[in-house]
Coordinates of C-alpha atoms and ligand atoms in Angstrom, one line a residue:
M1 CA 0.0 0.1 0.0
S2 CA 1.2 3.6 -0.4
V3 CA 2.7 4.9 2.8
D4 CA 1.8 8.5 4.0
S5 CA 4.9 9.8 5.7
N6 CA 2.7 11.3 8.4
K7 CA 1.6 7.8 9.5
E8 CA 3.6 5.4 11.8
R9 CA 3.8 1.8 11.0
V10 CA 2.0 -0.8 13.0
F11 CA 3.4 -4.4 12.9
I12 CA 0.9 -7.1 12.6
F13 CA 1.6 -10.2 14.8
D14 CA -0.8 -13.2 13.8
T15 CA -1.4 -15.8 16.4
T16 CA -4.1 -17.8 14.4
L17 CA -1.8 -21.0 14.6
R18 CA -1.3 -20.5 18.2
D19 CA -4.0 -18.8 20.3
G20 CA -6.4 -19.4 17.6
E21 CA -5.8 -23.1 17.2
Q22 CA -5.9 -23.3 21.2
S23 CA -9.7 -22.7 20.8
P24 CA -11.6 -25.8 21.6
G25 CA -12.5 -27.6 18.3
A26 CA -10.1 -25.6 16.1
T27 CA -7.3 -28.0 16.0
M28 CA -5.6 -28.1 12.6
T29 CA -3.4 -30.8 10.8
L30 CA 0.2 -30.1 9.7
E31 CA -1.0 -29.5 6.2
E32 CA -3.6 -27.1 7.1
K33 CA -1.2 -25.0 9.3
L34 CA 1.3 -24.8 6.4
Q35 CA -1.5 -23.7 4.3
V36 CA -2.6 -20.9 6.7
A37 CA 1.0 -19.9 7.3
E38 CA 1.5 -19.4 3.5
S39 CA -1.5 -17.2 3.2
L40 CA -0.4 -15.0 6.2
D41 CA 3.2 -14.7 4.6
E42 CA 1.8 -13.6 1.2
M43 CA -0.6 -11.1 2.7
G44 CA 2.3 -9.4 4.5
V45 CA 1.9 -10.5 8.1
D46 CA 5.0 -9.2 10.0
I47 CA 5.2 -11.9 12.7
I48 CA 3.5 -15.4 12.5
E49 CA 3.2 -17.2 15.8
A50 CA 3.3 -20.8 14.6
G51 CA 2.6 -22.6 17.9
F52 CA 3.6 -23.7 21.5
P53 CA 6.7 -26.1 20.7
I54 CA 6.7 -27.6 24.1
A55 CA 3.1 -28.5 24.1
S56 CA 3.5 -31.7 22.0
N57 CA 5.7 -33.2 19.3
G58 CA 3.1 -32.4 16.9
D59 CA 3.3 -28.7 17.8
F60 CA 7.1 -28.7 17.6
E61 CA 7.1 -30.2 14.3
A62 CA 4.5 -27.8 13.1
V63 CA 6.5 -24.7 14.4
V64 CA 9.6 -26.2 12.6
A65 CA 7.8 -27.0 9.4
V66 CA 6.2 -23.3 9.4
A67 CA 9.6 -21.8 10.1
K68 CA 11.4 -23.6 7.1
Q69 CA 8.4 -22.6 4.8
V70 CA 7.9 -18.9 5.6
K71 CA 9.7 -16.5 3.3
N72 CA 9.2 -13.1 4.7
A73 CA 7.6 -13.1 8.2
T74 CA 9.2 -13.6 11.5
V75 CA 8.2 -16.9 13.0
A76 CA 7.7 -17.1 16.7
G77 CA 7.3 -20.0 19.1
L78 CA 5.7 -19.7 22.6
A79 CA 7.4 -20.6 25.8
R80 CA 6.2 -20.4 29.4
A81 CA 8.8 -19.2 31.7
I82 CA 10.4 -22.4 32.1
S83 CA 13.9 -23.4 30.9
A84 CA 12.8 -26.4 29.0
D85 CA 10.0 -24.5 27.2
I86 CA 12.5 -21.8 26.0
D87 CA 15.0 -24.3 24.7
R88 CA 12.4 -26.1 22.8
A89 CA 11.1 -22.8 21.4
G90 CA 14.6 -22.0 20.5
E91 CA 15.2 -25.2 18.9
A92 CA 12.0 -24.9 16.7
V93 CA 12.5 -21.3 15.5
R94 CA 16.2 -21.6 14.6
H95 CA 14.9 -23.1 11.3
A96 CA 13.3 -19.7 10.4
Q97 CA 15.2 -17.0 8.3
K98 CA 13.9 -14.7 11.1
G99 CA 12.9 -16.4 14.5
R100 CA 11.6 -15.1 17.6
I101 CA 11.1 -16.6 21.1
H102 CA 8.0 -15.4 22.8
T103 CA 8.0 -16.1 26.5
F104 CA 5.4 -15.1 29.0
V105 CA 4.7 -15.3 32.8
S106 CA 1.5 -14.2 34.8
T107 CA 1.8 -10.9 36.7
S108 CA -1.6 -10.3 38.2
P109 CA -2.1 -10.9 41.9
I110 CA -5.0 -13.5 41.3
H111 CA -2.7 -15.5 38.9
L112 CA 0.4 -15.2 41.4
A113 CA -1.7 -16.3 44.3
H114 CA -3.8 -19.1 42.8
Q115 CA -2.0 -20.4 39.7
M116 CA 1.7 -19.7 40.2
K117 CA 1.9 -19.6 44.1
K118 CA 4.7 -17.0 43.6
T119 CA 5.6 -13.7 45.3
E120 CA 6.3 -10.6 43.2
D121 CA 9.8 -10.6 43.9
E122 CA 10.1 -14.3 42.8
V123 CA 8.2 -13.3 39.5
I124 CA 10.8 -10.6 38.9
E125 CA 13.7 -13.0 39.4
I126 CA 11.9 -15.4 37.0
I127 CA 11.6 -12.8 34.3
A128 CA 15.2 -11.7 34.4
R129 CA 16.4 -15.4 34.4
T130 CA 14.0 -16.5 31.5
V131 CA 14.4 -13.5 29.3
T132 CA 18.2 -13.6 29.7
Q133 CA 18.1 -17.5 28.7
A134 CA 16.0 -16.7 25.6
R135 CA 18.3 -13.8 24.7
N136 CA 21.2 -16.1 24.9
L137 CA 19.5 -18.3 22.1
I138 CA 18.2 -15.6 19.8
D139 CA 18.3 -11.8 19.3
D140 CA 14.5 -11.4 18.9
V141 CA 12.8 -12.0 22.2
E142 CA 9.2 -11.1 23.0
W143 CA 8.1 -11.2 26.7
S144 CA 4.4 -11.0 27.9
A145 CA 2.9 -10.1 31.0
M146 CA 0.0 -12.6 31.3
D147 CA -3.1 -10.8 32.6
A148 CA -1.4 -7.5 32.4
T149 CA -4.7 -5.5 32.5
R150 CA -5.5 -7.0 36.1
T151 CA -1.9 -6.2 37.3
P152 CA -1.2 -3.2 39.6
M153 CA 0.7 -0.4 37.8
E154 CA 3.7 -0.3 39.8
F155 CA 4.4 -4.0 39.8
L156 CA 3.7 -4.1 35.9
K157 CA 6.4 -1.4 35.6
R158 CA 8.9 -3.2 37.6
C159 CA 8.1 -6.5 35.4
V160 CA 8.4 -4.5 32.1
E161 CA 11.8 -2.7 33.3
T162 CA 13.2 -6.1 34.2
A163 CA 12.2 -7.8 31.0
I164 CA 13.7 -5.0 29.0
K165 CA 17.0 -4.8 30.9
A166 CA 17.4 -8.5 30.4
G167 CA 17.0 -8.0 26.6
A168 CA 13.4 -8.5 25.6
T169 CA 13.0 -6.5 22.3
T170 CA 9.2 -6.7 22.2
I171 CA 7.0 -6.1 25.4
N172 CA 3.4 -7.5 25.2
L173 CA 0.8 -6.4 27.7
P174 CA -2.2 -8.8 27.1
D175 CA -5.8 -8.4 28.1
T176 CA -5.8 -12.0 28.7
V177 CA -9.3 -12.4 30.1
G178 CA -10.8 -9.6 27.8
Y179 CA -11.6 -7.4 30.8
A180 CA -10.3 -4.0 29.6
V181 CA -12.1 -0.8 28.4
P182 CA -10.5 1.2 25.6
E183 CA -9.8 4.4 27.8
E184 CA -8.1 2.2 30.5
H185 CA -6.1 0.4 27.8
F186 CA -4.9 3.5 26.3
A187 CA -3.9 4.9 29.6
M188 CA -2.0 1.8 30.5
F189 CA 0.2 1.7 27.4
K190 CA 0.7 5.5 27.5
E191 CA 1.8 5.5 31.2
I192 CA 4.2 2.4 30.8
I193 CA 5.9 3.7 27.7
E194 CA 6.3 7.2 29.1
T195 CA 7.6 6.2 32.4
V196 CA 9.4 2.8 32.4
P197 CA 13.1 3.2 32.1
G198 CA 14.4 1.9 28.8
A199 CA 11.0 1.7 27.1
D200 CA 12.2 3.4 24.1
K201 CA 14.4 0.1 23.5
A202 CA 11.4 -2.2 22.9
I203 CA 8.4 -2.2 20.8
F204 CA 5.2 -2.4 22.6
S205 CA 2.4 -5.0 21.7
V206 CA -1.1 -5.2 22.3
H207 CA -3.0 -8.5 22.7
C208 CA -6.7 -8.5 23.2
H209 CA -9.4 -11.1 24.0
D210 CA -12.9 -10.6 23.0
D211 CA -14.9 -11.7 26.1
L212 CA -16.9 -8.2 26.3
G213 CA -16.8 -7.8 22.5
M214 CA -14.0 -4.9 22.8
A215 CA -10.9 -6.8 21.5
V216 CA -10.4 -4.7 18.2
A217 CA -11.4 -1.3 20.1
N218 CA -9.0 -2.1 23.0
S219 CA -6.2 -3.1 20.3
L220 CA -6.7 0.3 18.5
A221 CA -6.7 2.1 21.9
G222 CA -3.4 0.5 22.6
V223 CA -1.9 1.5 19.4
A224 CA -3.2 5.3 20.3
G225 CA -1.4 4.8 23.5
G226 CA 2.0 3.9 21.9
A227 CA 1.9 0.1 21.1
R228 CA 3.3 -0.4 17.5
Q229 CA 2.4 -4.4 17.4
V230 CA -0.9 -5.8 17.3
E231 CA -1.5 -9.3 18.1
C232 CA -4.5 -10.8 16.4
T233 CA -6.1 -13.8 14.5
I234 CA -7.9 -14.3 11.1
N235 CA -11.7 -14.5 11.8
G236 CA -10.9 -13.5 15.4
L237 CA -10.4 -17.1 16.2
G238 CA -9.2 -17.9 19.7
E239 CA -9.9 -19.1 23.3
R240 CA -13.4 -18.4 24.6
A241 CA -14.8 -15.4 22.7
G242 CA -11.7 -15.2 20.6
N243 CA -8.8 -12.6 19.8
A244 CA -9.0 -9.4 18.2
A245 CA -9.8 -10.0 14.4
L246 CA -6.8 -9.2 12.1
E247 CA -9.0 -8.2 9.2
E248 CA -11.0 -5.7 11.5
V249 CA -7.8 -4.0 12.9
V250 CA -6.3 -3.7 9.3
M251 CA -9.4 -2.4 7.8
A252 CA -10.2 0.0 10.6
L253 CA -6.6 1.5 10.4
R254 CA -6.9 1.5 6.4
T255 CA -10.5 3.1 6.3
R256 CA -10.1 5.5 9.2
G257 CA -6.6 6.8 8.7
D258 CA -8.0 10.2 9.0
A259 CA -8.8 9.4 12.7
M260 CA -5.8 7.0 13.5
P261 CA -2.6 8.1 11.9
Y262 CA -1.0 4.5 11.5
Y263 CA -0.5 2.1 8.6
T264 CA 0.2 -1.7 8.3
E265 CA 1.8 -3.6 5.3
I266 CA -1.1 -6.0 4.9
D267 CA -2.2 -6.5 1.5
S268 CA -6.0 -6.1 2.3
T269 CA -7.3 -7.7 -0.9
Q270 CA -6.0 -11.1 0.4
L271 CA -8.2 -11.0 3.6
S272 CA -11.3 -12.7 2.2
R273 CA -9.1 -15.5 0.9
A274 CA -7.3 -15.9 4.3
S275 CA -10.6 -16.1 6.1
R276 CA -11.9 -18.9 3.9
I277 CA -8.5 -20.8 4.3
V278 CA -8.8 -20.4 8.2
S279 CA -12.4 -21.2 8.4
A280 CA -11.7 -24.3 6.3
A281 CA -8.7 -25.4 8.3
S282 CA -10.3 -24.8 11.7
N283 CA -13.7 -26.0 10.8
F284 CA -15.1 -22.8 12.3
P285 CA -17.7 -21.3 10.1
V286 CA -17.7 -17.4 9.8
Q287 CA -20.6 -15.8 11.4
Y288 CA -22.7 -14.3 8.4
N289 CA -22.7 -10.7 9.8
K290 CA -19.1 -10.9 10.8
A291 CA -17.2 -7.5 10.0
I292 CA -15.1 -7.5 6.9
V293 CA -15.4 -11.3 6.0
G294 CA -18.8 -12.2 6.7
K295 CA -21.0 -13.5 3.9
N296 CA -23.3 -10.5 4.5
A297 CA -20.5 -7.8 5.2
F298 CA -21.3 -6.2 1.9
A299 CA -24.8 -7.3 1.2
H300 CA -27.5 -4.7 1.0
E301 CA -31.0 -6.0 1.3
S302 CA -33.3 -3.3 2.4
G303 CA -34.9 -1.3 -0.3
I304 CA -33.6 2.2 0.7
H305 CA -29.9 1.0 1.0
Q306 CA -30.3 -0.8 -2.4
D307 CA -31.6 2.4 -3.8
G308 CA -28.7 4.5 -2.4
M309 CA -26.2 1.9 -3.6
L310 CA -27.4 2.0 -7.1
K311 CA -27.1 5.9 -7.1
N312 CA -23.8 5.8 -5.5
A313 CA -22.0 3.2 -3.6
E314 CA -20.4 5.5 -1.1
T315 CA -24.0 6.3 0.4
Y316 CA -23.8 3.0 2.3
E317 CA -20.4 1.4 1.7
I318 CA -17.3 2.8 3.7
M319 CA -15.1 0.4 1.8
T320 CA -15.3 -1.6 -1.2
P321 CA -15.7 -5.4 -1.5
A322 CA -12.7 -5.3 -3.9
S323 CA -10.5 -3.7 -1.0
V324 CA -10.8 -7.0 0.9
G325 CA -10.7 -9.2 -2.1
I326 CA -14.3 -10.1 -2.8
K327 CA -14.8 -10.5 -6.5
E328 CA -17.9 -9.2 -8.1
T329 CA -18.6 -12.5 -10.1
T330 CA -20.9 -14.9 -8.5
L331 CA -21.8 -17.1 -11.4
V332 CA -21.5 -19.8 -13.1
M333 CA -19.7 -23.0 -14.0
G334 CA -21.7 -25.8 -15.4
K335 CA -21.3 -29.4 -16.6
H336 CA -19.7 -28.3 -19.8
S337 CA -16.9 -26.5 -18.1
G338 CA -13.6 -28.2 -18.7
R339 CA -10.5 -28.4 -16.6
A340 CA -8.8 -25.2 -17.8
A341 CA -11.9 -23.2 -16.8
F342 CA -12.1 -24.8 -13.5
K343 CA -8.5 -24.1 -12.8
D344 CA -8.9 -20.4 -13.9
K345 CA -12.0 -20.2 -11.7
L346 CA -9.9 -21.8 -8.7
K347 CA -7.1 -19.2 -9.3
E348 CA -9.7 -16.3 -9.4
L349 CA -11.1 -17.6 -6.0
G350 CA -7.5 -17.8 -4.6
Y351 CA -6.7 -21.4 -4.7
E352 CA -3.7 -23.2 -5.9
L353 CA -4.2 -26.9 -5.6
G354 CA -1.5 -29.7 -6.2
D355 CA -2.2 -32.4 -9.0
N356 CA -4.1 -34.8 -6.9
A357 CA -6.0 -32.3 -4.8
F358 CA -6.9 -30.6 -8.3
Q359 CA -8.1 -34.0 -9.8
E360 CA -10.2 -34.9 -6.7
A361 CA -11.8 -31.4 -6.7
F362 CA -12.5 -31.4 -10.5
Q363 CA -14.2 -34.8 -10.3
R364 CA -16.3 -33.5 -7.4
F365 CA -17.0 -30.4 -9.3
K366 CA -18.3 -32.6 -12.3
D367 CA -20.4 -34.7 -10.1
L368 CA -21.9 -31.6 -8.7
A369 CA -22.4 -30.0 -11.9
D370 CA -24.3 -33.2 -13.2
R371 CA -26.7 -32.8 -10.4
K372 CA -27.0 -29.1 -10.0
K373 CA -27.7 -26.6 -12.9
H374 CA -25.8 -23.7 -11.7
V375 CA -22.5 -24.1 -9.8
Y376 CA -21.8 -20.6 -8.1
D377 CA -18.6 -19.5 -6.6
A378 CA -19.8 -20.3 -3.2
D379 CA -20.4 -24.0 -4.3
I380 CA -16.8 -24.2 -5.5
V381 CA -15.5 -22.7 -2.4
A382 CA -17.4 -25.1 -0.3
L383 CA -16.3 -28.0 -2.3
V384 CA -12.7 -27.2 -2.3
D385 CA -12.5 -26.3 1.3
D386 CA -14.2 -29.5 2.0
E387 CA -11.7 -31.4 0.0
V388 CA -8.9 -29.6 1.6
G389 CA -10.3 -30.1 5.1
S390 CA -10.5 -33.8 4.7
V391 CA -7.0 -34.6 3.5
G392 CA -5.5 -37.4 5.7
D393 CA -9.0 -38.6 7.2
R394 CA -8.6 -42.1 8.3
I395 CA -12.3 -43.0 8.1
R396 CA -14.1 -42.1 4.7
L397 CA -17.6 -42.6 3.5
V398 CA -18.0 -45.0 0.6
D399 CA -21.8 -45.6 0.5
M400 CA -24.8 -44.9 2.5
E401 CA -28.4 -45.7 2.3
V402 CA -31.2 -44.2 4.7
V403 CA -34.6 -45.5 4.8
S404 CA -37.0 -43.4 6.9
K405 CA -40.7 -43.9 7.6
T406 CA -43.0 -41.4 9.0
G407 CA -43.9 -42.8 12.4
G408 CA -41.9 -45.8 11.8
T409 CA -38.2 -46.9 11.8
H410 CA -35.2 -44.9 10.5
R411 CA -32.3 -47.1 9.3
C412 CA -29.0 -46.5 7.9
D413 CA -26.8 -48.9 5.9
L414 CA -23.3 -47.6 5.8
T415 CA -20.0 -48.5 4.2
V416 CA -16.8 -46.7 5.1
T417 CA -13.2 -47.4 4.7
I418 CA -11.1 -47.4 7.8
D419 CA -7.3 -47.0 6.9
G420 CA -8.4 -48.1 3.3
E421 CA -10.2 -51.2 4.6
K422 CA -13.9 -51.5 3.8
N423 CA -16.5 -51.9 6.8
S424 CA -20.2 -52.0 6.7
V425 CA -23.0 -51.7 9.4
S426 CA -26.7 -51.3 9.5
L427 CA -28.3 -49.4 12.3
E428 CA -31.6 -47.8 13.3
G429 CA -32.1 -44.3 15.3
T430 CA -34.9 -42.0 16.3
G431 CA -34.5 -40.3 13.1
S432 CA -32.4 -40.3 9.9
V433 CA -29.6 -38.3 11.2
D434 CA -29.6 -40.3 14.6
A435 CA -29.4 -43.4 12.6
I436 CA -26.4 -42.2 10.5
F437 CA -24.5 -41.0 13.5
N438 CA -25.2 -44.3 15.3
A439 CA -23.9 -46.3 12.3
I440 CA -20.8 -44.2 12.2
K441 CA -20.2 -44.8 15.9
A442 CA -20.8 -48.4 15.5
V443 CA -18.6 -48.9 12.5
S444 CA -15.6 -46.9 14.0
G445 CA -16.1 -48.3 17.5
Q446 CA -15.8 -44.8 18.8
N447 CA -18.5 -42.9 21.1
P448 CA -17.9 -39.3 21.0
H449 CA -20.5 -36.8 22.5
L450 CA -22.1 -34.6 19.9
V451 CA -21.6 -31.0 20.9
L452 CA -23.1 -29.3 17.9
Y453 CA -24.9 -30.2 14.7
A454 CA -26.0 -27.6 12.2
V455 CA -27.1 -27.5 8.6
D456 CA -27.1 -24.5 6.3
G457 CA -27.5 -23.8 2.6
V458 CA -24.3 -22.9 0.8
T459 CA -26.6 -20.8 -1.7
G460 CA -30.2 -20.2 -2.2
G461 CA -32.7 -22.5 -3.8
T462 CA -33.9 -26.2 -3.1
D463 CA -31.2 -27.5 -5.2
A464 CA -28.4 -25.7 -3.2
Q465 CA -25.8 -27.6 -1.5
A466 CA -26.3 -28.4 2.2
S467 CA -23.4 -27.3 4.3
A468 CA -23.3 -29.5 7.5
H469 CA -21.1 -28.6 10.7
V470 CA -20.6 -31.1 13.4
R471 CA -18.5 -30.7 16.7
L472 CA -17.6 -33.8 18.8
E473 CA -16.0 -34.2 22.1
M474 CA -14.0 -37.3 23.2
N475 CA -11.5 -38.0 26.0
G476 CA -11.3 -34.2 26.6
R477 CA -10.5 -33.1 23.2
I478 CA -13.0 -31.3 21.0
A479 CA -13.0 -31.2 17.2
S480 CA -15.1 -29.7 14.5
G481 CA -16.0 -31.1 11.0
N482 CA -17.6 -29.7 7.9
A483 CA -18.9 -31.0 4.7
A484 CA -21.0 -29.6 1.6
E485 CA -23.2 -31.9 -0.5
P486 CA -26.3 -31.5 -2.4
D487 CA -27.8 -34.2 -0.1
T488 CA -28.3 -33.0 3.5
L489 CA -27.7 -36.5 5.0
V490 CA -24.7 -37.3 3.0
A491 CA -23.3 -33.8 4.1
S492 CA -24.3 -34.6 7.7
A493 CA -22.5 -38.1 7.6
R494 CA -19.3 -36.6 5.9
A495 CA -19.3 -33.6 8.5
Y496 CA -19.6 -36.2 11.3
L497 CA -16.7 -38.4 9.9
N498 CA -14.7 -35.3 9.4
A499 CA -14.9 -34.4 13.0
L500 CA -14.4 -37.9 14.2
N501 CA -11.1 -38.1 12.2
R502 CA -10.0 -35.0 13.9
V503 CA -11.0 -35.8 17.4
M504 CA -9.0 -39.1 17.1
I505 CA -5.7 -37.3 16.3
E506 CA -3.7 -37.7 19.2
R507 CA -2.4 -34.4 20.8
G508 CA -0.1 -34.1 23.8
A509 CA -2.0 -31.7 26.1
S510 CA 0.6 -31.3 29.0
A511 CA 1.7 -27.9 28.4
Q512 CA -1.5 -26.7 26.7
G513 CA -3.4 -26.8 29.9
A514 CA -1.3 -24.0 31.5
L515 CA -2.4 -21.5 28.9
A516 CA -5.1 -19.0 29.7
G517 CA -5.2 -17.3 26.6
Ligands
KIV601 O1 -3.8 -13.9 26.3 C1 -2.7 -14.3 26.6 O2 -2.1 -13.8 27.8 C2 -1.7 -15.0 25.9 C3 -0.2 -15.0 26.1 C4 0.2 -16.3 26.2 C5 0.5 -14.0 25.4 O3 -2.2 -15.5 25.0
ZN602 ZN1 -4.0 -14.7 24.3

C-alpha cells in the first residue's frame, strides 16, 4: 500500500496458529497449518506465531515446518517461563530466516496467588532469568505479562523494566481475560511507555481477547497509547470469545486513517481468501454478519439501501468489496466447463491446488455439475474447502442408504473405509440423522459426545448444497468437521466423519493446559 509519511507503521503479529488453534475444536493438521502460514506470509503479516513447541511433538514439528516454509515473516514460538520451554521454542524457531522466542509469565495478583503460588519478587527473578536465557539463544525475544490488565501498575512497571533490561525486544501487555475498556487500555500503554526506564528500547505490543466484545477497540486504543504491534487472529479465532480479528484491525486502520495515523503492510485484498482458508482449516464457520469477511458484510438487502447503492456506492459503503478481495462475479460454471476453466476459476478464488487435490476437486465439481444446474462461486469454495479439510482422514464414507418412514423406523446402511479397508454396518435411530450417527459410531468403534450439529444452505434454492457442521468431544478433546453436498444427509454423515477423524488425532495436552489465553 502507499505509505503516508505522516503515518506510523504498526506491525501485525498473527497468532491464528497458536492462540487461535488453542480454541476448543479448532485443531488443524500440519498441512492445514502450512496452508494458513503461507497465506499469512503472502498477505504481508510481519510475525507469525506458529505454535507452542513444548506442548507436544506435533506442535514442535509444526513450528519447525512453518519456520522452514515462511519466506518473509518472522516466525515466533511460544514458551512459558520455564527453561525447557524456552530451549524447545529456540530449537524450533532456529529453522526460520527470522525467528523469535515469545515467553510469558503471569503478573496479576490473582494468577500469582492461585496459579503460580509465587511472590512478586520471585516473579521478577523469573523474568530476569528466563528472558536472559531466551536472549542467549536468539536476538529477537518477546516477553508477555499474562493478565497485564489486572496487574497493579507499579508491579507491571517493575516487570516491564526487568524484561527490557534482560534483553526483551518486544513487550506485550495482554488483556488475557478480555476485561479492559479502551480508555483504560490507552492509559496503561501510555503510562508504561512514558515512564518505564528503557521503554524506548522495545516495541510495545497489544494482545486483546474479546470476552466483552471490545478486543478490536482495545487493540486500537493500545496503538493510540503507543503500542506498535497488534496481536490478532484471522476471523477473530481464539480462546473463549476469541482474539482481536486481524481483518478488522487492518481495515479499521486503513479506512479510518484520518482518525488514526497508522498503517500496516498488509495486502488487504487477501483478507477474504485468508478468512476462507482459516475457516476451512479450523472448521469454524464465519458468522454471516462478521465485519469485513462475513457473507453479509457487503450485502445490501433493504430497499432504501439498495436504492442508495445504485445511485452511488459510497452512500452506504465505507470500503469496497474489492479492497478485501471479494470479486463481483458470482456465476457460473456448469457441466460443460472443462479442466482449464475450472483451474482459472480456482485461481480467481485464490486457490492453487496440487495435482492430486486438483483432480479430486475437479471430479467432485463434475459430479456436482451433473446434479445441479448452476454451480456458483460459493459452491466451488465449499467443495474445495471440504476437499482440503478432509485430507488425511482415516475413516471415509464409501456408500450410504437411509430408509425413513413417518412414524416408523429410520435405518442407515453404511459402508466406510478405515485406513483403506472396507467396513459395513446397518443401524437404526430415532430419526435419519440419529441413525447415520449411530451407524458411524458402531462402525468406527468410537463413542464421542455430539456438541453441535447444524445445517445450512451454501447458496439459495432447493437444489443448493447443504453445508453441515458437526462438533464432537472425546477424551477431553473437541474437534469440528464440515462438509458440503447436495444431499443434506450425506453432508451430515461426511461432516460427522470429518470431526471424528480430527478428534481421534492424538495431541499431547501437557503444557496446553497451562495457557489461559
Ligand atoms: O492471552 C494471553 O495472555 C496470551 C499469552 C500467552 C500471550 O495468549
Ligand atoms: Zn491470548
